[in-house]
PDB file of C-alpha atoms in Angstrom:
ATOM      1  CA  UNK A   1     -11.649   0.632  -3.042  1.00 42.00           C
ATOM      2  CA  UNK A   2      -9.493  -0.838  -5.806  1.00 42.00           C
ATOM      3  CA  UNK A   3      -7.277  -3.706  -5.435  1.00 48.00           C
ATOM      4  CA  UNK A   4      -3.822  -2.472  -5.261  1.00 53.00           C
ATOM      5  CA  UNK A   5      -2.963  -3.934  -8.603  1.00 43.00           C
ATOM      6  CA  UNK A   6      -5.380  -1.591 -10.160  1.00 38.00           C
ATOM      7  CA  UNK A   7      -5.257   1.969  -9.801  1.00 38.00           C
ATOM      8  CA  UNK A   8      -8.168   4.130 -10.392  1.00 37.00           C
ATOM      9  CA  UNK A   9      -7.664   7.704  -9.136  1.00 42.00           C
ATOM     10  CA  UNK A  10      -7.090  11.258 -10.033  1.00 50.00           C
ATOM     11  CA  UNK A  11      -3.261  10.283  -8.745  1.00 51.00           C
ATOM     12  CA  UNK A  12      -0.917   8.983 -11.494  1.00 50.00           C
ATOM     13  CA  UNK A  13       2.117   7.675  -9.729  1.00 54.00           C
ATOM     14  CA  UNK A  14       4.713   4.969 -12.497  1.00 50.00           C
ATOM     15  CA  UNK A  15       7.904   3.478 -12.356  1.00 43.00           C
ATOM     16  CA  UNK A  16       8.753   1.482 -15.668  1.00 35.00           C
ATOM     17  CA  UNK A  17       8.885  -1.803 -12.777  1.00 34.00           C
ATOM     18  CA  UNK A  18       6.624  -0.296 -10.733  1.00 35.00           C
ATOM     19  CA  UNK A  19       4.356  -2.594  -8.082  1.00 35.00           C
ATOM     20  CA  UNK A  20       1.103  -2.240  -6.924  1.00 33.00           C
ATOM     21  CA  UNK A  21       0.529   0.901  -9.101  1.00 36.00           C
ATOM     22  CA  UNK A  22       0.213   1.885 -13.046  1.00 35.00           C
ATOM     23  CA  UNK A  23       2.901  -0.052 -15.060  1.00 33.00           C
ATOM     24  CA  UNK A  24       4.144   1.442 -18.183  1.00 38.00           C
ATOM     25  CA  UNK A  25       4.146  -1.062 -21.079  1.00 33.00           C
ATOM     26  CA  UNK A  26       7.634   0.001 -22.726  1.00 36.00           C
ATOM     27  CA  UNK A  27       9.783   2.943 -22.747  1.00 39.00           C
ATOM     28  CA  UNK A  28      11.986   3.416 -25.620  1.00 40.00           C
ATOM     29  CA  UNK A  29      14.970   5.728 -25.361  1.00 42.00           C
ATOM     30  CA  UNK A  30      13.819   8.076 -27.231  1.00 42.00           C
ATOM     31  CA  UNK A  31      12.685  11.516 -25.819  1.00 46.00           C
ATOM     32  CA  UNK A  32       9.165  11.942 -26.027  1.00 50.00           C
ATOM     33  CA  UNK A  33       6.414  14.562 -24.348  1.00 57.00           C
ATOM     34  CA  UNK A  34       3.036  13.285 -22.966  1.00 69.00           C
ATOM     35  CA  UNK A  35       0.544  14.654 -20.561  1.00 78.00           C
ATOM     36  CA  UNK A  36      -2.284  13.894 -18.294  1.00 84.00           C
ATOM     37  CA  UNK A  37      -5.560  15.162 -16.903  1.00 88.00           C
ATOM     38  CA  UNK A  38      -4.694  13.811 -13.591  1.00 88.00           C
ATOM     39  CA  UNK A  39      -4.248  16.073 -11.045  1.00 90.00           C
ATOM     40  CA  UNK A  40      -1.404  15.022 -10.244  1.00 91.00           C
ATOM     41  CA  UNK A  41       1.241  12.461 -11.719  1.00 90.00           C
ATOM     42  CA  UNK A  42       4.778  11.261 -11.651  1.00 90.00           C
ATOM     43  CA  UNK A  43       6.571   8.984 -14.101  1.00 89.00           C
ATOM     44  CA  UNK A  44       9.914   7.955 -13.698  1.00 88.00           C
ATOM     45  CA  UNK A  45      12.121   5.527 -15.577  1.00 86.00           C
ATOM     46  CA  UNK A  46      13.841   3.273 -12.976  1.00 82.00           C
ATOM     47  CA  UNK A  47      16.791   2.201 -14.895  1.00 83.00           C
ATOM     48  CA  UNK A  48      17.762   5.367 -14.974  1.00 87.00           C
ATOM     49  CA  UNK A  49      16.190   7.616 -12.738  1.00 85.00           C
ATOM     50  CA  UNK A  50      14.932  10.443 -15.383  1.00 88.00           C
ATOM     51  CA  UNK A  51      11.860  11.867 -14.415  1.00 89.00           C
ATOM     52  CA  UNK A  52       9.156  11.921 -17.161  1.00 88.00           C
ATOM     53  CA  UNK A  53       6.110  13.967 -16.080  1.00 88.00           C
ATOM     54  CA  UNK A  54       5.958  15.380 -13.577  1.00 91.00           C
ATOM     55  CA  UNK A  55       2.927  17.662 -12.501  1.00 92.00           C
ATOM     56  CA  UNK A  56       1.904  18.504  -9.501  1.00 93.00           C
ATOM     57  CA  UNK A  57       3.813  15.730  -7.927  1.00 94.00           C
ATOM     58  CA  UNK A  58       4.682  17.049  -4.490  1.00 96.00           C
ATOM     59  CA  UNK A  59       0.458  17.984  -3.886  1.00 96.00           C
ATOM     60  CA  UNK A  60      -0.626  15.825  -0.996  1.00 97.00           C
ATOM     61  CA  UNK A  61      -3.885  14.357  -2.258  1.00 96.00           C
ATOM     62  CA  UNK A  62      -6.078  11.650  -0.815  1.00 96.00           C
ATOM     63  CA  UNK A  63      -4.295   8.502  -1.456  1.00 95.00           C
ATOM     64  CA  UNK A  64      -6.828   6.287  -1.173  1.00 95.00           C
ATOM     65  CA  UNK A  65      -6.283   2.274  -1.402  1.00 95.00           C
ATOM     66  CA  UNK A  66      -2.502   3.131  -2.835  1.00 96.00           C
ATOM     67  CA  UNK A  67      -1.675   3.858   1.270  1.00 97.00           C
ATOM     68  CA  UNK A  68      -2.176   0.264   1.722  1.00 98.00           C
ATOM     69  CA  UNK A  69       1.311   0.134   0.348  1.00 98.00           C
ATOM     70  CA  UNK A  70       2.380   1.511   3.237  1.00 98.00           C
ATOM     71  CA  UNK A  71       1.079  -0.322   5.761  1.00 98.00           C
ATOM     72  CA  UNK A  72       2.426  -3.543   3.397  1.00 98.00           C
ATOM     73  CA  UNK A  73       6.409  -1.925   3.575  1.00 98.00           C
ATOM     74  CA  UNK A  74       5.913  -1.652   7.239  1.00 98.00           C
ATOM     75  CA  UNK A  75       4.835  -5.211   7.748  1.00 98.00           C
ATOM     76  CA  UNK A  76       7.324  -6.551   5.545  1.00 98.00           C
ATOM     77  CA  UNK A  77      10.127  -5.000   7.250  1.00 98.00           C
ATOM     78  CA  UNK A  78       8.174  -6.413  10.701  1.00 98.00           C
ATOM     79  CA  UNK A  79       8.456  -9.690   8.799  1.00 98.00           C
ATOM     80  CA  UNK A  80      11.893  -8.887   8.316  1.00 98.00           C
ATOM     81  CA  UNK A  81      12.911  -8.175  11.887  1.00 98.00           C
ATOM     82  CA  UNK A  82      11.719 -11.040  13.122  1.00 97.00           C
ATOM     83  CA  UNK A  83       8.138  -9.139  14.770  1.00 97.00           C
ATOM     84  CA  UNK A  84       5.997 -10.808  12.518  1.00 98.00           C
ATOM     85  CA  UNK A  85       6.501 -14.132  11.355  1.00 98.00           C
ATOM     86  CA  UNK A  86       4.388 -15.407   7.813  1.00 98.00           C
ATOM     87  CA  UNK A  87       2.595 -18.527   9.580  1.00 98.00           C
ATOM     88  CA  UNK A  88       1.755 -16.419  12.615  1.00 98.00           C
ATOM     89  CA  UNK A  89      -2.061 -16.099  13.598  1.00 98.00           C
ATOM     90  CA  UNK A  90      -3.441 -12.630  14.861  1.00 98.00           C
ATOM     91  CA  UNK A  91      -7.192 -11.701  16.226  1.00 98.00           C
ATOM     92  CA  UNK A  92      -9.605  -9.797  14.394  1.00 98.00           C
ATOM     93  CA  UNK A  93     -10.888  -6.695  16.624  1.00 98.00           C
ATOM     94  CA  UNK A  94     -13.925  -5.635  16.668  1.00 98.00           C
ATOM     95  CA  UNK A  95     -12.915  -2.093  15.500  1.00 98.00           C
ATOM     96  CA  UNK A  96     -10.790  -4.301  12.282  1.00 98.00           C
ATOM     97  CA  UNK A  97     -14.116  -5.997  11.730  1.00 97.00           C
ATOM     98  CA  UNK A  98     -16.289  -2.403  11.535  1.00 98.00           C
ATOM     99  CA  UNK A  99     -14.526  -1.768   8.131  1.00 97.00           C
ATOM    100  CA  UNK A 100     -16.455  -1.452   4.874  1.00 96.00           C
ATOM    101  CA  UNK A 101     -15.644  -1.335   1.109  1.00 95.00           C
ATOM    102  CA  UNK A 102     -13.231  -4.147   0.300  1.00 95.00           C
ATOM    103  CA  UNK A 103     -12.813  -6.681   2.674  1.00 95.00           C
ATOM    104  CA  UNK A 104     -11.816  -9.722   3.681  1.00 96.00           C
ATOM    105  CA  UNK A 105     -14.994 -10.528   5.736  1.00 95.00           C
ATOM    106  CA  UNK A 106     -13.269 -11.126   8.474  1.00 97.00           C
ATOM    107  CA  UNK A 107     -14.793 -11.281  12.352  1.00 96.00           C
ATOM    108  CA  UNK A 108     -13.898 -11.482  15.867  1.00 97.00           C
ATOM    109  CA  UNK A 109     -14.083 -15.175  15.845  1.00 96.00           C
ATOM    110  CA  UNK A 110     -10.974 -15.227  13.553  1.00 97.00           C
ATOM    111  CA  UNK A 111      -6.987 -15.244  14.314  1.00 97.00           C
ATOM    112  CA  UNK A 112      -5.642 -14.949  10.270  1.00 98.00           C
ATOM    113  CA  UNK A 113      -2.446 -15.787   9.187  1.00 98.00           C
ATOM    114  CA  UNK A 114      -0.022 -12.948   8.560  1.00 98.00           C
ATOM    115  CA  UNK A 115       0.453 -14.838   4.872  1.00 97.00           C
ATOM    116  CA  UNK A 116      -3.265 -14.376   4.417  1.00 97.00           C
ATOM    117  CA  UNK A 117      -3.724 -10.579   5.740  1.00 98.00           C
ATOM    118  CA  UNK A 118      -0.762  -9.729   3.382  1.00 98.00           C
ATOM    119  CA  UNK A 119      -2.209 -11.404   0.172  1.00 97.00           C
ATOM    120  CA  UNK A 120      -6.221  -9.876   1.336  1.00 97.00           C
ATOM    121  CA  UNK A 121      -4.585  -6.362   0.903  1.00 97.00           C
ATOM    122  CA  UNK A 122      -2.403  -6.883  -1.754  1.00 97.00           C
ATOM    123  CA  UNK A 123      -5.225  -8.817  -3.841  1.00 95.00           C
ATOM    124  CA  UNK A 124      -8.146  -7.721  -2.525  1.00 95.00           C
ATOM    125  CA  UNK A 125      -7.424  -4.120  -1.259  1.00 96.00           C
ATOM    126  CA  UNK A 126      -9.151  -5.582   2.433  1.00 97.00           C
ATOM    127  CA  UNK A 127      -9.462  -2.897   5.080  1.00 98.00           C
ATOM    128  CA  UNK A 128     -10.204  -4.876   7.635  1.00 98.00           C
ATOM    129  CA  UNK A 129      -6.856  -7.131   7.110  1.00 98.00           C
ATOM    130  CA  UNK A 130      -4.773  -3.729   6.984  1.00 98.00           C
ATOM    131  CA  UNK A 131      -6.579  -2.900  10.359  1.00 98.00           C
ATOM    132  CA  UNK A 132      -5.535  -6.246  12.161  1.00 98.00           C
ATOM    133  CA  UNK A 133      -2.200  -5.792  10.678  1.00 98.00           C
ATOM    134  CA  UNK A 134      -2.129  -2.226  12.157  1.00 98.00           C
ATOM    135  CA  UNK A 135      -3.249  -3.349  15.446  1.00 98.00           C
ATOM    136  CA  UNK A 136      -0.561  -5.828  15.639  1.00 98.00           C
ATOM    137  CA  UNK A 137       2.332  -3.599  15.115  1.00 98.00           C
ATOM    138  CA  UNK A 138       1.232  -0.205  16.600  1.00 98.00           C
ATOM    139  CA  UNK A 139       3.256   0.430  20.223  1.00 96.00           C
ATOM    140  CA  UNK A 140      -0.561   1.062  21.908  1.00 97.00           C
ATOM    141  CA  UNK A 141      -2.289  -1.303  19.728  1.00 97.00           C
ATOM    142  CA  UNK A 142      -4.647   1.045  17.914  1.00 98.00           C
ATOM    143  CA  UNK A 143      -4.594   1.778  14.206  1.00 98.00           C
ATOM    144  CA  UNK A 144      -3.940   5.252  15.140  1.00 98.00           C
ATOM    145  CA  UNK A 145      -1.028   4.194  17.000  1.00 98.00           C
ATOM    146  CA  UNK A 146      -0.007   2.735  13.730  1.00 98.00           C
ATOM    147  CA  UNK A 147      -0.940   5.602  11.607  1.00 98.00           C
ATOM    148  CA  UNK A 148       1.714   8.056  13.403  1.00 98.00           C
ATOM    149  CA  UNK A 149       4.042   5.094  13.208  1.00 98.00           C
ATOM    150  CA  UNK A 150       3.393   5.133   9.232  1.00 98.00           C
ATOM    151  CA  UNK A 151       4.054   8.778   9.148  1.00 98.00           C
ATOM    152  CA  UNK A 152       7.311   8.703  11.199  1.00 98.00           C
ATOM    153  CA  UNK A 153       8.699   6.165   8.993  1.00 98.00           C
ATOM    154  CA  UNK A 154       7.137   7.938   5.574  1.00 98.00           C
ATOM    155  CA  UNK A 155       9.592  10.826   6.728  1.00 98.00           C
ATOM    156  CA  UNK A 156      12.446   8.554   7.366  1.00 98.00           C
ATOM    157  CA  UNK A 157      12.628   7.272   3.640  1.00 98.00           C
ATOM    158  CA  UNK A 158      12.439  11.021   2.726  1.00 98.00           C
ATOM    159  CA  UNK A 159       8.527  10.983   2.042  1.00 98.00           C
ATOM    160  CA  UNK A 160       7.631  14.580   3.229  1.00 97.00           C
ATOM    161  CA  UNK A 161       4.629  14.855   1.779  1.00 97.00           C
ATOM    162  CA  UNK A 162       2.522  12.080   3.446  1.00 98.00           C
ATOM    163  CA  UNK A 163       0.559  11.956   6.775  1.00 98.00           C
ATOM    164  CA  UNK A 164      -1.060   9.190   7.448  1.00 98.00           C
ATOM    165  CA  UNK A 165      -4.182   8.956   9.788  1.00 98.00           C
ATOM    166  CA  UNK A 166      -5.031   5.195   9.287  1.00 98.00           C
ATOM    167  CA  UNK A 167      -3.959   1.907   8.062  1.00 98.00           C
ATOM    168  CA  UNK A 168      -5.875   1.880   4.519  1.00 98.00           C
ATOM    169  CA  UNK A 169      -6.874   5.056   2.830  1.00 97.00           C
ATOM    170  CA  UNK A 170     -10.359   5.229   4.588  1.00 98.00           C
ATOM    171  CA  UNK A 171     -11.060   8.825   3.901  1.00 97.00           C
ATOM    172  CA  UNK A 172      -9.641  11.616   6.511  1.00 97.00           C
ATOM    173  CA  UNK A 173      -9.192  14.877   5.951  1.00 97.00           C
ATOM    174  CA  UNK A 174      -5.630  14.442   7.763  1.00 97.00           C
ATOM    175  CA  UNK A 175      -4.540  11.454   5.685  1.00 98.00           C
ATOM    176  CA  UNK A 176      -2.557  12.310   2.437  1.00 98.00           C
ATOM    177  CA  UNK A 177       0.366  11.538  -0.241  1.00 97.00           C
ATOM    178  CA  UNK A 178       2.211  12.908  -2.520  1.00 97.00           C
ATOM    179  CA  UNK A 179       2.247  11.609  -6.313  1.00 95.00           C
ATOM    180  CA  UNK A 180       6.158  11.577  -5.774  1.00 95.00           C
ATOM    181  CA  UNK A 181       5.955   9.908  -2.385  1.00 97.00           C
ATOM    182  CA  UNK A 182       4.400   7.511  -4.263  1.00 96.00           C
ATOM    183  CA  UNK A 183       6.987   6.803  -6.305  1.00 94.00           C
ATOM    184  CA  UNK A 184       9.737   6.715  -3.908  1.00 96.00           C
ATOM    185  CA  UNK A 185       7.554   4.326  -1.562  1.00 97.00           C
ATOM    186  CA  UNK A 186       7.200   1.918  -4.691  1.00 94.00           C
ATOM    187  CA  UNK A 187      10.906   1.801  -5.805  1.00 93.00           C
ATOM    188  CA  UNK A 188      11.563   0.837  -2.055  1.00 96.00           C
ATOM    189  CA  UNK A 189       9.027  -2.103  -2.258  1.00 96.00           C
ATOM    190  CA  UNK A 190      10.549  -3.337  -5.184  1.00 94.00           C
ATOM    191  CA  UNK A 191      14.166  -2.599  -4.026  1.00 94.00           C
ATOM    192  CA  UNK A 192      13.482  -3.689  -0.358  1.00 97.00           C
ATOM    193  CA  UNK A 193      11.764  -6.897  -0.589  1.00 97.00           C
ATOM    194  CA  UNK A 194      12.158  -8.582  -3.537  1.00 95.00           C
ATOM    195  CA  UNK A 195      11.012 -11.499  -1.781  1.00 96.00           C
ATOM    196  CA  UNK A 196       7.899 -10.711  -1.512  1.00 96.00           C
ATOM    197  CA  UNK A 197       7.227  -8.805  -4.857  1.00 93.00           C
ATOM    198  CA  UNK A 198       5.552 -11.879  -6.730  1.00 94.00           C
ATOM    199  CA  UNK A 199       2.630 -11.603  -4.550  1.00 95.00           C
ATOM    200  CA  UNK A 200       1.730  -8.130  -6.401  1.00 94.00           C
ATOM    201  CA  UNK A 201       1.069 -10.193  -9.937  1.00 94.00           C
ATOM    202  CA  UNK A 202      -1.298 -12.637  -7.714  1.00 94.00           C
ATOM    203  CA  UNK A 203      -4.924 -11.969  -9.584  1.00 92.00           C
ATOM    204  CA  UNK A 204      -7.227 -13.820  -7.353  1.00 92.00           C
ATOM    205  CA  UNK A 205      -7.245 -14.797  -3.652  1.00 91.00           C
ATOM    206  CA  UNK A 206      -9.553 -16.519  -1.831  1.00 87.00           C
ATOM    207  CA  UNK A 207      -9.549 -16.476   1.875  1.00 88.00           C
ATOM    208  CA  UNK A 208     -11.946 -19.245   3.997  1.00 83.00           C
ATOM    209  CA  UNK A 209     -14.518 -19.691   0.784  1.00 80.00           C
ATOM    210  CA  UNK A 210     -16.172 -16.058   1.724  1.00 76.00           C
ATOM    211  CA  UNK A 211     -17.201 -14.233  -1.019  1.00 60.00           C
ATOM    212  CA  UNK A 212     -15.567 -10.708  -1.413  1.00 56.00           C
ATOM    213  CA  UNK A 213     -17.127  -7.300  -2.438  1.00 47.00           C
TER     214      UNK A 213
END
């Protein structure tokens, strides 16, 4: 899986600010037509809210590594609330530790810093630090748990097209997202927590000196 400042997928899902996701270069004023042989895509200019392509864009497709964004709005708003706190340590489960693909090579023998499982998913797409982060949050302490809690909240910010079934994308027949949903779920990161947007233009991370895949 990508990191989530690259996107490689048959989903194209822009903002002209958008985080974690394609960025356009410039958008003049001018009215102009392009396509796309993705699948699906949705382009929208934020300044003004005018939707530029559009095709396909309320599909639920496998989302891949893009629903580690998410997991990260649901963490940040635990960060917000006071559940999570940056500097806070949390244990690795052996079920977190199972993941393959990107990772943070973490293990049981590890309580991570909240600081450091945000930057491993943001910067290197980890699906192990999504899963500790899931664990941590969920109501029953399972990444299931935190998939439905995904899903409820999806809904709530008027994203009717996703259904989550785990923390990171790991592929489910059950787990999709909309192109739009996409979208809307970006403009909220960037909107919600400005604080904590600089960490999308981080380009390297290295967590404990372990090499990453």
């Amino acid at each position: 899986m990508m990191p989530l400042n690259v996107l490689k997928s048959d989903t194209f899902v822009c903002r002209t600010a958008l985080c974690a996701s394609v960025l356009v270069p410039f958008l003049s004023s001018a009215v102009f037509a392009f396509d796309t042989r993705a699948r699906a895509a949705y382009v929208v200019d934020q300044g003004t809210n005018t939707v530029l392509l559009s095709k396909n864009a309320e599909t639920p497709l496998p989302p891949a590594s893009m629903s580690k964004l998410m997991t990260l709005y649901v963490a940040f708003e635990a960060v917000r609330d006071g559940l999570l706190s940056m500097e806070e340590r949390l244990p690795v489960s052996q079920h977190a530790m199972s993941y393959k693909g990107s990772t943070m090579f973490l293990d049981t023998q590890d309580r991570v810093k909240v600081a450091d499982l945000l930057r491993g998913i943001i910067v290197l797409s980890g699906n192990d630090a999504c899963a500790v982060i899931a664990e941590a949050l969920s109501s029953d302490g399972t990444e299931a748990g935190f998939a439905r809690l995904m899903t409820r909240r999806a809904r709530e910010m008027g994203m009717m097209d996703s259904t989550f079934t785990n923390s990171n994308g790991w592929p489910d027949p059950g787990h999709r997202m909309s192109a739009r949903d996409l979208a809307i779920l970006a403009e909220r990161l960037i909107e919600d927590f400005p604080e904590f947007y600089p960490m999308f233009a981080e380009r390297e991370f290295e967590f404990d000196g372990r090499a990453q895949s």
